[in-house]
Amino acid sequence: MLEKIKSNFNTQTWVLIPIAIGLNIAVGQIVLVLKLPVFLDSIGTVMVGVLCGPWAGALTGALSNVIWGIAFDPGAFPWWPVAFFIGYMAGRMANWGFFKSWWRVVVTGFVIALTAAIVSTPISVYLFGGITASGSSFITAYLMQTGQGVLQAVLSTGFLTEPVDKITTAMLAFAIILGLPKRTISGYPNAKNVETQTESKTELYIALGVVVLLILFAVFLLQGMIASLSG
Amino acid sequence: MRERLSFYIKRDSVLHRLNPLTKLTLTMALILIAFLSPWYWTPHFILLAAVLPLSFAGRVFPEFIKTALRLILPAATFLFLMQAIFQPVGETVIFKFYFLDVTRESLMFAFRNATRIFVMVSSFTLFLLTTHPSELMSDLSRRGLPGQFAYVIISTLQILPQIQAKAQTIIAAQRSRGLDTESTFFKRAGAIVPLVGPLVFGSFIEVEERAIAIEARGFTSKNLKTSLQEIADPSFERTVRWVLILLIIISALLNLWPS
């Protein structure tokens, strides 16, 4: 275990982490300028997770929130476990080979989104009573008014709002890593995670199947919500 | 965008002279007790009887109030209103607004939650106002925190303004080449890649150079490093820390007590 954690960290990893945290914040601000409905503020975390390993990604995420707390808003501190698991999950999925082609990256983004929603739920419920100071709390509040429990309402809100952001983040990270010269990447512990494969016919069918399943899942979720709203 | 990346204000006060770890323990204790204690008025009491007097003791009261209000008041007010209106608990209805009931219970609930958040953010703010990040890091690494963590925190605080400046330069440069960042949704979404791409590529190229530079300065060396700056840690502060930890444990136990 300890050996596995250590294998994520070489000098290049330690140098990349501060830069990745900086990128999280700077990219978040660029997106703010563009007025897009996403945050993309975990792109650096995802890249460290993919290139260096799950534990390096987790550390980047957690420290990213600590830095955000020190430099901008101390209210960011309690959310560090969410960023921790975003980085961890990105690294885990990449280790399982889910960062090698576009459809696999979409799956990774989706899994990261589910993880983020699940981890943020208890924090939101126990610290804020379910309703936080973010805009998506209007959805939570609405669900609670319709008679859903706090836990269920917060979790549904997370499942609704997270996937768009996290899938975009994963796709953008993938596009950037593809564009980086091989020589730059080769120094990181898990550089082999991003060696892209050429897709065979069967792969493409699996890809289509996965995408269809994801869409079905989203529709199912929405339907469940509509049913719970009207019922 | 802020021009200064740390809240720290250099003054000479009791609070500034305390060991960073004592201040960190104190901050954590105030927050945890505010959240754990079963007594309804604890967070309000901590805010008035501990956090505010401490800000006077630290001689940073004006800055403290300004930062705290700027950071928390919008969030806490929003939180209070949302919870007071939407929290479906309690029977004693105070007033009705269409289908929304504001009850006595939901008001009390919202008031306590907003105060807890206020205690959390304001005591962290106070900690950051009176403690320089590098002082905290050198004290923690003296106590056995791996040097790599200190490197990450401190160098991030240094790199961040540089990366933000670079981002601004890239935005300006791409706009001057005619990149559309303001019109339709699809045009703006398409602008992400030409803006984020150069920023990330440029930063990644830097990594290798930095890695060689810090490696040459013994970054991964296992030997004990000496410190230029000595940070005092008198024995009574150690006692204070243990008392604070004891208080946290007591309030956690009281919380678990079946009532």
PDB file of N, CA and C in Angstrom, chain A residues 130-220:
ATOM      1  N   GLY A 130     -28.233  20.697   4.223  1.00  0.00           N
ATOM      2  CA  GLY A 130     -28.699  20.370   2.882  1.00  0.00           C
ATOM      3  C   GLY A 130     -28.706  21.538   1.918  1.00  0.00           C
ATOM      4  N   ILE A 131     -28.874  22.756   2.440  1.00  0.00           N
ATOM      5  CA  ILE A 131     -28.951  23.903   1.544  1.00  0.00           C
ATOM      6  C   ILE A 131     -27.699  24.746   1.715  1.00  0.00           C
ATOM      7  N   THR A 132     -26.849  24.760   0.691  1.00  0.00           N
ATOM      8  CA  THR A 132     -25.595  25.499   0.772  1.00  0.00           C
ATOM      9  C   THR A 132     -25.767  26.856   0.113  1.00  0.00           C
ATOM     10  N   ALA A 133     -24.659  27.590   0.013  1.00  0.00           N
ATOM     11  CA  ALA A 133     -24.747  28.936  -0.548  1.00  0.00           C
ATOM     12  C   ALA A 133     -24.588  28.930  -2.063  1.00  0.00           C
ATOM     13  N   SER A 134     -24.650  27.754  -2.718  1.00  0.00           N
ATOM     14  CA  SER A 134     -24.484  27.749  -4.172  1.00  0.00           C
ATOM     15  C   SER A 134     -25.835  27.769  -4.867  1.00  0.00           C
ATOM     16  N   GLY A 135     -25.816  28.173  -6.135  1.00  0.00           N
ATOM     17  CA  GLY A 135     -27.055  28.378  -6.875  1.00  0.00           C
ATOM     18  C   GLY A 135     -27.878  27.115  -7.058  1.00  0.00           C
ATOM     19  N   SER A 136     -27.193  25.938  -7.125  1.00  0.00           N
ATOM     20  CA  SER A 136     -27.933  24.708  -7.378  1.00  0.00           C
ATOM     21  C   SER A 136     -28.806  24.326  -6.182  1.00  0.00           C
ATOM     22  N   SER A 137     -28.648  25.042  -5.040  1.00  0.00           N
ATOM     23  CA  SER A 137     -29.461  24.749  -3.865  1.00  0.00           C
ATOM     24  C   SER A 137     -30.934  25.032  -4.095  1.00  0.00           C
ATOM     25  N   PHE A 138     -31.236  25.860  -5.122  1.00  0.00           N
ATOM     26  CA  PHE A 138     -32.646  26.107  -5.420  1.00  0.00           C
ATOM     27  C   PHE A 138     -33.330  24.800  -5.818  1.00  0.00           C
ATOM     28  N   ILE A 139     -32.596  23.962  -6.578  1.00  0.00           N
ATOM     29  CA  ILE A 139     -33.155  22.667  -6.962  1.00  0.00           C
ATOM     30  C   ILE A 139     -33.398  21.820  -5.707  1.00  0.00           C
ATOM     31  N   THR A 140     -32.348  21.775  -4.824  1.00  0.00           N
ATOM     32  CA  THR A 140     -32.477  21.006  -3.586  1.00  0.00           C
ATOM     33  C   THR A 140     -33.674  21.490  -2.780  1.00  0.00           C
ATOM     34  N   ALA A 141     -33.779  22.807  -2.639  1.00  0.00           N
ATOM     35  CA  ALA A 141     -34.864  23.378  -1.838  1.00  0.00           C
ATOM     36  C   ALA A 141     -36.215  22.992  -2.422  1.00  0.00           C
ATOM     37  N   TYR A 142     -36.287  23.030  -3.770  1.00  0.00           N
ATOM     38  CA  TYR A 142     -37.534  22.685  -4.423  1.00  0.00           C
ATOM     39  C   TYR A 142     -37.899  21.230  -4.145  1.00  0.00           C
ATOM     40  N   LEU A 143     -36.881  20.340  -4.281  1.00  0.00           N
ATOM     41  CA  LEU A 143     -37.137  18.913  -4.032  1.00  0.00           C
ATOM     42  C   LEU A 143     -37.576  18.680  -2.592  1.00  0.00           C
ATOM     43  N   MET A 144     -36.982  19.440  -1.647  1.00  0.00           N
ATOM     44  CA  MET A 144     -37.342  19.246  -0.246  1.00  0.00           C
ATOM     45  C   MET A 144     -38.769  19.712   0.008  1.00  0.00           C
ATOM     46  N   GLN A 145     -39.182  20.766  -0.689  1.00  0.00           N
ATOM     47  CA  GLN A 145     -40.550  21.249  -0.536  1.00  0.00           C
ATOM     48  C   GLN A 145     -41.552  20.219  -1.021  1.00  0.00           C
ATOM     49  N   THR A 146     -41.142  19.420  -2.040  1.00  0.00           N
ATOM     50  CA  THR A 146     -42.070  18.423  -2.550  1.00  0.00           C
ATOM     51  C   THR A 146     -42.121  17.195  -1.664  1.00  0.00           C
ATOM     52  N   GLY A 147     -41.395  17.217  -0.547  1.00  0.00           N
ATOM     53  CA  GLY A 147     -41.542  16.143   0.418  1.00  0.00           C
ATOM     54  C   GLY A 147     -40.419  15.127   0.405  1.00  0.00           C
ATOM     55  N   GLN A 148     -39.381  15.343  -0.451  1.00  0.00           N
ATOM     56  CA  GLN A 148     -38.253  14.418  -0.418  1.00  0.00           C
ATOM     57  C   GLN A 148     -37.413  14.654   0.833  1.00  0.00           C
ATOM     58  N   GLY A 149     -36.740  13.584   1.304  1.00  0.00           N
ATOM     59  CA  GLY A 149     -35.837  13.730   2.427  1.00  0.00           C
ATOM     60  C   GLY A 149     -34.630  14.564   2.027  1.00  0.00           C
ATOM     61  N   VAL A 150     -33.933  15.105   3.049  1.00  0.00           N
ATOM     62  CA  VAL A 150     -32.784  15.962   2.781  1.00  0.00           C
ATOM     63  C   VAL A 150     -31.737  15.215   1.962  1.00  0.00           C
ATOM     64  N   LEU A 151     -31.365  14.015   2.436  1.00  0.00           N
ATOM     65  CA  LEU A 151     -30.320  13.238   1.776  1.00  0.00           C
ATOM     66  C   LEU A 151     -30.651  13.009   0.310  1.00  0.00           C
ATOM     67  N   GLN A 152     -31.885  12.567   0.085  1.00  0.00           N
ATOM     68  CA  GLN A 152     -32.306  12.234  -1.261  1.00  0.00           C
ATOM     69  C   GLN A 152     -32.302  13.474  -2.154  1.00  0.00           C
ATOM     70  N   ALA A 153     -32.774  14.594  -1.617  1.00  0.00           N
ATOM     71  CA  ALA A 153     -32.853  15.826  -2.405  1.00  0.00           C
ATOM     72  C   ALA A 153     -31.460  16.307  -2.797  1.00  0.00           C
ATOM     73  N   VAL A 154     -30.508  16.279  -1.821  1.00  0.00           N
ATOM     74  CA  VAL A 154     -29.156  16.743  -2.109  1.00  0.00           C
ATOM     75  C   VAL A 154     -28.491  15.835  -3.138  1.00  0.00           C
ATOM     76  N   LEU A 155     -28.687  14.523  -2.969  1.00  0.00           N
ATOM     77  CA  LEU A 155     -28.063  13.561  -3.873  1.00  0.00           C
ATOM     78  C   LEU A 155     -28.612  13.725  -5.292  1.00  0.00           C
ATOM     79  N   SER A 156     -29.926  13.890  -5.423  1.00  0.00           N
ATOM     80  CA  SER A 156     -30.514  14.064  -6.757  1.00  0.00           C
ATOM     81  C   SER A 156     -29.959  15.319  -7.413  1.00  0.00           C
ATOM     82  N   THR A 157     -29.841  16.410  -6.632  1.00  0.00           N
ATOM     83  CA  THR A 157     -29.299  17.644  -7.195  1.00  0.00           C
ATOM     84  C   THR A 157     -27.890  17.400  -7.725  1.00  0.00           C
ATOM     85  N   GLY A 158     -27.070  16.675  -6.936  1.00  0.00           N
ATOM     86  CA  GLY A 158     -25.707  16.375  -7.358  1.00  0.00           C
ATOM     87  C   GLY A 158     -25.678  15.577  -8.648  1.00  0.00           C
ATOM     88  N   PHE A 159     -26.539  14.538  -8.712  1.00  0.00           N
ATOM     89  CA  PHE A 159     -26.572  13.712  -9.917  1.00  0.00           C
ATOM     90  C   PHE A 159     -27.013  14.519 -11.130  1.00  0.00           C
ATOM     91  N   LEU A 160     -27.841  15.529 -10.910  1.00  0.00           N
ATOM     92  CA  LEU A 160     -28.330  16.342 -12.031  1.00  0.00           C
ATOM     93  C   LEU A 160     -27.266  17.318 -12.518  1.00  0.00           C
ATOM     94  N   THR A 161     -26.526  17.945 -11.563  1.00  0.00           N
ATOM     95  CA  THR A 161     -25.668  19.058 -11.963  1.00  0.00           C
ATOM     96  C   THR A 161     -24.226  18.654 -12.241  1.00  0.00           C
ATOM     97  N   GLU A 162     -23.744  17.578 -11.599  1.00  0.00           N
ATOM     98  CA  GLU A 162     -22.317  17.265 -11.732  1.00  0.00           C
ATOM     99  C   GLU A 162     -21.892  16.746 -13.117  1.00  0.00           C
ATOM    100  N   PRO A 163     -22.627  15.775 -13.748  1.00  0.00           N
ATOM    101  CA  PRO A 163     -22.087  15.133 -14.945  1.00  0.00           C
ATOM    102  C   PRO A 163     -21.623  16.088 -16.040  1.00  0.00           C
ATOM    103  N   VAL A 164     -22.412  17.132 -16.356  1.00  0.00           N
ATOM    104  CA  VAL A 164     -22.013  18.035 -17.441  1.00  0.00           C
ATOM    105  C   VAL A 164     -20.621  18.589 -17.176  1.00  0.00           C
ATOM    106  N   ASP A 165     -20.408  19.086 -15.949  1.00  0.00           N
ATOM    107  CA  ASP A 165     -19.134  19.706 -15.607  1.00  0.00           C
ATOM    108  C   ASP A 165     -17.994  18.699 -15.668  1.00  0.00           C
ATOM    109  N   LYS A 166     -18.206  17.527 -15.050  1.00  0.00           N
ATOM    110  CA  LYS A 166     -17.092  16.596 -14.926  1.00  0.00           C
ATOM    111  C   LYS A 166     -16.751  15.920 -16.250  1.00  0.00           C
ATOM    112  N   ILE A 167     -17.774  15.637 -17.096  1.00  0.00           N
ATOM    113  CA  ILE A 167     -17.473  15.037 -18.400  1.00  0.00           C
ATOM    114  C   ILE A 167     -16.713  16.038 -19.263  1.00  0.00           C
ATOM    115  N   THR A 168     -17.131  17.319 -19.246  1.00  0.00           N
ATOM    116  CA  THR A 168     -16.398  18.339 -19.995  1.00  0.00           C
ATOM    117  C   THR A 168     -14.964  18.430 -19.508  1.00  0.00           C
ATOM    118  N   THR A 169     -14.788  18.429 -18.168  1.00  0.00           N
ATOM    119  CA  THR A 169     -13.439  18.498 -17.601  1.00  0.00           C
ATOM    120  C   THR A 169     -12.574  17.361 -18.119  1.00  0.00           C
ATOM    121  N   ALA A 170     -13.112  16.122 -18.071  1.00  0.00           N
ATOM    122  CA  ALA A 170     -12.332  14.964 -18.479  1.00  0.00           C
ATOM    123  C   ALA A 170     -11.979  15.047 -19.966  1.00  0.00           C
ATOM    124  N   MET A 171     -12.954  15.452 -20.795  1.00  0.00           N
ATOM    125  CA  MET A 171     -12.699  15.557 -22.237  1.00  0.00           C
ATOM    126  C   MET A 171     -11.619  16.595 -22.521  1.00  0.00           C
ATOM    127  N   LEU A 172     -11.704  17.735 -21.851  1.00  0.00           N
ATOM    128  CA  LEU A 172     -10.729  18.803 -22.082  1.00  0.00           C
ATOM    129  C   LEU A 172      -9.337  18.347 -21.636  1.00  0.00           C
ATOM    130  N   ALA A 173      -9.264  17.666 -20.476  1.00  0.00           N
ATOM    131  CA  ALA A 173      -7.975  17.156 -19.999  1.00  0.00           C
ATOM    132  C   ALA A 173      -7.399  16.184 -21.009  1.00  0.00           C
ATOM    133  N   PHE A 174      -8.280  15.333 -21.574  1.00  0.00           N
ATOM    134  CA  PHE A 174      -7.842  14.347 -22.566  1.00  0.00           C
ATOM    135  C   PHE A 174      -7.284  15.057 -23.799  1.00  0.00           C
ATOM    136  N   ALA A 175      -8.027  16.067 -24.289  1.00  0.00           N
ATOM    137  CA  ALA A 175      -7.582  16.797 -25.481  1.00  0.00           C
ATOM    138  C   ALA A 175      -6.222  17.444 -25.242  1.00  0.00           C
ATOM    139  N   ILE A 176      -6.030  18.005 -24.053  1.00  0.00           N
ATOM    140  CA  ILE A 176      -4.767  18.680 -23.752  1.00  0.00           C
ATOM    141  C   ILE A 176      -3.628  17.676 -23.669  1.00  0.00           C
ATOM    142  N   ILE A 177      -3.881  16.542 -23.004  1.00  0.00           N
ATOM    143  CA  ILE A 177      -2.816  15.540 -22.871  1.00  0.00           C
ATOM    144  C   ILE A 177      -2.418  14.999 -24.239  1.00  0.00           C
ATOM    145  N   LEU A 178      -3.412  14.822 -25.136  1.00  0.00           N
ATOM    146  CA  LEU A 178      -3.096  14.367 -26.501  1.00  0.00           C
ATOM    147  C   LEU A 178      -2.200  15.369 -27.210  1.00  0.00           C
ATOM    148  N   GLY A 179      -2.411  16.661 -26.911  1.00  0.00           N
ATOM    149  CA  GLY A 179      -1.648  17.693 -27.599  1.00  0.00           C
ATOM    150  C   GLY A 179      -0.247  17.886 -27.057  1.00  0.00           C
ATOM    151  N   LEU A 180       0.010  17.413 -25.837  1.00  0.00           N
ATOM    152  CA  LEU A 180       1.341  17.610 -25.245  1.00  0.00           C
ATOM    153  C   LEU A 180       2.363  16.709 -25.935  1.00  0.00           C
ATOM    154  N   PRO A 181       3.601  17.209 -26.116  1.00  0.00           N
ATOM    155  CA  PRO A 181       4.625  16.364 -26.701  1.00  0.00           C
ATOM    156  C   PRO A 181       4.922  15.156 -25.803  1.00  0.00           C
ATOM    157  N   LYS A 182       5.207  14.003 -26.403  1.00  0.00           N
ATOM    158  CA  LYS A 182       5.474  12.778 -25.644  1.00  0.00           C
ATOM    159  C   LYS A 182       6.603  12.980 -24.636  1.00  0.00           C
ATOM    160  N   ARG A 183       7.602  13.773 -25.030  1.00  0.00           N
ATOM    161  CA  ARG A 183       8.781  13.962 -24.201  1.00  0.00           C
ATOM    162  C   ARG A 183       8.390  14.629 -22.864  1.00  0.00           C
ATOM    163  N   THR A 184       7.417  15.543 -22.896  1.00  0.00           N
ATOM    164  CA  THR A 184       6.991  16.240 -21.690  1.00  0.00           C
ATOM    165  C   THR A 184       6.294  15.296 -20.723  1.00  0.00           C
ATOM    166  N   ILE A 185       5.523  14.368 -21.290  1.00  0.00           N
ATOM    167  CA  ILE A 185       4.705  13.484 -20.457  1.00  0.00           C
ATOM    168  C   ILE A 185       5.524  12.343 -19.865  1.00  0.00           C
ATOM    169  N   SER A 186       6.558  11.900 -20.609  1.00  0.00           N
ATOM    170  CA  SER A 186       7.239  10.639 -20.259  1.00  0.00           C
ATOM    171  C   SER A 186       7.826  10.634 -18.850  1.00  0.00           C
ATOM    172  N   GLY A 187       8.065  11.803 -18.259  1.00  0.00           N
ATOM    173  CA  GLY A 187       8.689  11.830 -16.937  1.00  0.00           C
ATOM    174  C   GLY A 187       7.749  11.495 -15.788  1.00  0.00           C
ATOM    175  N   TYR A 188       6.424  11.442 -16.031  1.00  0.00           N
ATOM    176  CA  TYR A 188       5.478  11.222 -14.933  1.00  0.00           C
ATOM    177  C   TYR A 188       5.288   9.734 -14.658  1.00  0.00           C
ATOM    178  N   PRO A 189       4.999   9.375 -13.396  1.00  0.00           N
ATOM    179  CA  PRO A 189       4.938   7.953 -13.011  1.00  0.00           C
ATOM    180  C   PRO A 189       3.967   7.120 -13.825  1.00  0.00           C
ATOM    181  N   ASN A 190       2.814   7.668 -14.203  1.00  0.00           N
ATOM    182  CA  ASN A 190       1.819   6.841 -14.884  1.00  0.00           C
ATOM    183  C   ASN A 190       1.595   7.272 -16.331  1.00  0.00           C
ATOM    184  N   ALA A 191       2.698   7.684 -16.990  1.00  0.00           N
ATOM    185  CA  ALA A 191       2.563   8.194 -18.358  1.00  0.00           C
ATOM    186  C   ALA A 191       1.943   7.158 -19.291  1.00  0.00           C
ATOM    187  N   LYS A 192       2.113   5.877 -18.962  1.00  0.00           N
ATOM    188  CA  LYS A 192       1.577   4.830 -19.853  1.00  0.00           C
ATOM    189  C   LYS A 192       0.042   4.834 -19.894  1.00  0.00           C
ATOM    190  N   ASN A 193      -0.582   5.459 -18.888  1.00  0.00           N
ATOM    191  CA  ASN A 193      -2.050   5.517 -18.834  1.00  0.00           C
ATOM    192  C   ASN A 193      -2.671   6.242 -20.011  1.00  0.00           C
ATOM    193  N   VAL A 194      -1.910   7.113 -20.660  1.00  0.00           N
ATOM    194  CA  VAL A 194      -2.520   7.938 -21.709  1.00  0.00           C
ATOM    195  C   VAL A 194      -2.018   7.559 -23.095  1.00  0.00           C
ATOM    196  N   GLU A 195      -1.326   6.389 -23.219  1.00  0.00           N
ATOM    197  CA  GLU A 195      -0.966   5.924 -24.564  1.00  0.00           C
ATOM    198  C   GLU A 195      -2.248   5.554 -25.272  1.00  0.00           C
ATOM    199  N   THR A 196      -2.614   6.319 -26.289  1.00  0.00           N
ATOM    200  CA  THR A 196      -3.914   6.091 -26.921  1.00  0.00           C
ATOM    201  C   THR A 196      -3.863   4.847 -27.796  1.00  0.00           C
ATOM    202  N   GLN A 197      -5.009   4.175 -27.865  1.00  0.00           N
ATOM    203  CA  GLN A 197      -5.110   2.983 -28.692  1.00  0.00           C
ATOM    204  C   GLN A 197      -5.876   3.341 -29.954  1.00  0.00           C
ATOM    205  N   THR A 198      -5.608   2.617 -31.026  1.00  0.00           N
ATOM    206  CA  THR A 198      -6.482   2.753 -32.190  1.00  0.00           C
ATOM    207  C   THR A 198      -7.683   1.860 -31.931  1.00  0.00           C
ATOM    208  N   GLU A 199      -8.872   2.361 -32.262  1.00  0.00           N
ATOM    209  CA  GLU A 199     -10.081   1.632 -31.916  1.00  0.00           C
ATOM    210  C   GLU A 199     -10.427   0.593 -32.973  1.00  0.00           C
ATOM    211  N   SER A 200     -10.782  -0.595 -32.517  1.00  0.00           N
ATOM    212  CA  SER A 200     -11.243  -1.620 -33.446  1.00  0.00           C
ATOM    213  C   SER A 200     -12.748  -1.482 -33.611  1.00  0.00           C
ATOM    214  N   LYS A 201     -13.320  -2.280 -34.527  1.00  0.00           N
ATOM    215  CA  LYS A 201     -14.770  -2.234 -34.759  1.00  0.00           C
ATOM    216  C   LYS A 201     -15.550  -2.546 -33.475  1.00  0.00           C
ATOM    217  N   THR A 202     -15.138  -3.634 -32.776  1.00  0.00           N
ATOM    218  CA  THR A 202     -15.883  -4.041 -31.585  1.00  0.00           C
ATOM    219  C   THR A 202     -15.849  -2.935 -30.534  1.00  0.00           C
ATOM    220  N   GLU A 203     -14.673  -2.299 -30.394  1.00  0.00           N
ATOM    221  CA  GLU A 203     -14.540  -1.194 -29.444  1.00  0.00           C
ATOM    222  C   GLU A 203     -15.599  -0.132 -29.716  1.00  0.00           C
ATOM    223  N   LEU A 204     -15.751   0.175 -31.003  1.00  0.00           N
ATOM    224  CA  LEU A 204     -16.683   1.230 -31.387  1.00  0.00           C
ATOM    225  C   LEU A 204     -18.106   0.858 -30.984  1.00  0.00           C
ATOM    226  N   TYR A 205     -18.451  -0.436 -31.158  1.00  0.00           N
ATOM    227  CA  TYR A 205     -19.788  -0.887 -30.762  1.00  0.00           C
ATOM    228  C   TYR A 205     -19.965  -0.754 -29.251  1.00  0.00           C
ATOM    229  N   ILE A 206     -18.930  -1.185 -28.510  1.00  0.00           N
ATOM    230  CA  ILE A 206     -19.000  -1.031 -27.047  1.00  0.00           C
ATOM    231  C   ILE A 206     -19.206   0.438 -26.697  1.00  0.00           C
ATOM    232  N   ALA A 207     -18.465   1.312 -27.392  1.00  0.00           N
ATOM    233  CA  ALA A 207     -18.563   2.743 -27.132  1.00  0.00           C
ATOM    234  C   ALA A 207     -19.994   3.220 -27.303  1.00  0.00           C
ATOM    235  N   LEU A 208     -20.576   2.844 -28.456  1.00  0.00           N
ATOM    236  CA  LEU A 208     -21.953   3.263 -28.723  1.00  0.00           C
ATOM    237  C   LEU A 208     -22.877   2.752 -27.625  1.00  0.00           C
ATOM    238  N   GLY A 209     -22.682   1.463 -27.245  1.00  0.00           N
ATOM    239  CA  GLY A 209     -23.511   0.862 -26.197  1.00  0.00           C
ATOM    240  C   GLY A 209     -23.409   1.642 -24.904  1.00  0.00           C
ATOM    241  N   VAL A 210     -22.161   1.987 -24.519  1.00  0.00           N
ATOM    242  CA  VAL A 210     -21.958   2.707 -23.262  1.00  0.00           C
ATOM    243  C   VAL A 210     -22.651   4.063 -23.287  1.00  0.00           C
ATOM    244  N   VAL A 211     -22.492   4.775 -24.422  1.00  0.00           N
ATOM    245  CA  VAL A 211     -23.105   6.100 -24.510  1.00  0.00           C
ATOM    246  C   VAL A 211     -24.620   5.991 -24.401  1.00  0.00           C
ATOM    247  N   VAL A 212     -25.184   4.987 -25.106  1.00  0.00           N
ATOM    248  CA  VAL A 212     -26.640   4.798 -25.036  1.00  0.00           C
ATOM    249  C   VAL A 212     -27.071   4.510 -23.595  1.00  0.00           C
ATOM    250  N   LEU A 213     -26.293   3.647 -22.906  1.00  0.00           N
ATOM    251  CA  LEU A 213     -26.616   3.323 -21.512  1.00  0.00           C
ATOM    252  C   LEU A 213     -26.583   4.572 -20.634  1.00  0.00           C
ATOM    253  N   LEU A 214     -25.568   5.411 -20.843  1.00  0.00           N
ATOM    254  CA  LEU A 214     -25.463   6.642 -20.053  1.00  0.00           C
ATOM    255  C   LEU A 214     -26.690   7.515 -20.266  1.00  0.00           C
ATOM    256  N   ILE A 215     -27.087   7.641 -21.554  1.00  0.00           N
ATOM    257  CA  ILE A 215     -28.254   8.479 -21.842  1.00  0.00           C
ATOM    258  C   ILE A 215     -29.489   7.895 -21.171  1.00  0.00           C
ATOM    259  N   LEU A 216     -29.638   6.539 -21.275  1.00  0.00           N
ATOM    260  CA  LEU A 216     -30.788   5.893 -20.640  1.00  0.00           C
ATOM    261  C   LEU A 216     -30.796   6.169 -19.139  1.00  0.00           C
ATOM    262  N   PHE A 217     -29.596   6.085 -18.526  1.00  0.00           N
ATOM    263  CA  PHE A 217     -29.494   6.321 -17.096  1.00  0.00           C
ATOM    264  C   PHE A 217     -29.957   7.736 -16.749  1.00  0.00           C
ATOM    265  N   ALA A 218     -29.513   8.695 -17.574  1.00  0.00           N
ATOM    266  CA  ALA A 218     -29.887  10.092 -17.328  1.00  0.00           C
ATOM    267  C   ALA A 218     -31.398  10.265 -17.444  1.00  0.00           C
ATOM    268  N   VAL A 219     -31.970   9.641 -18.488  1.00  0.00           N
ATOM    269  CA  VAL A 219     -33.417   9.740 -18.691  1.00  0.00           C
ATOM    270  C   VAL A 219     -34.153   9.123 -17.506  1.00  0.00           C
ATOM    271  N   PHE A 220     -33.636   7.958 -17.053  1.00  0.00           N
ATOM    272  CA  PHE A 220     -34.233   7.253 -15.924  1.00  0.00           C
ATOM    273  C   PHE A 220     -34.234   8.143 -14.678  1.00  0.00           C
TER     274      PHE A 220
END
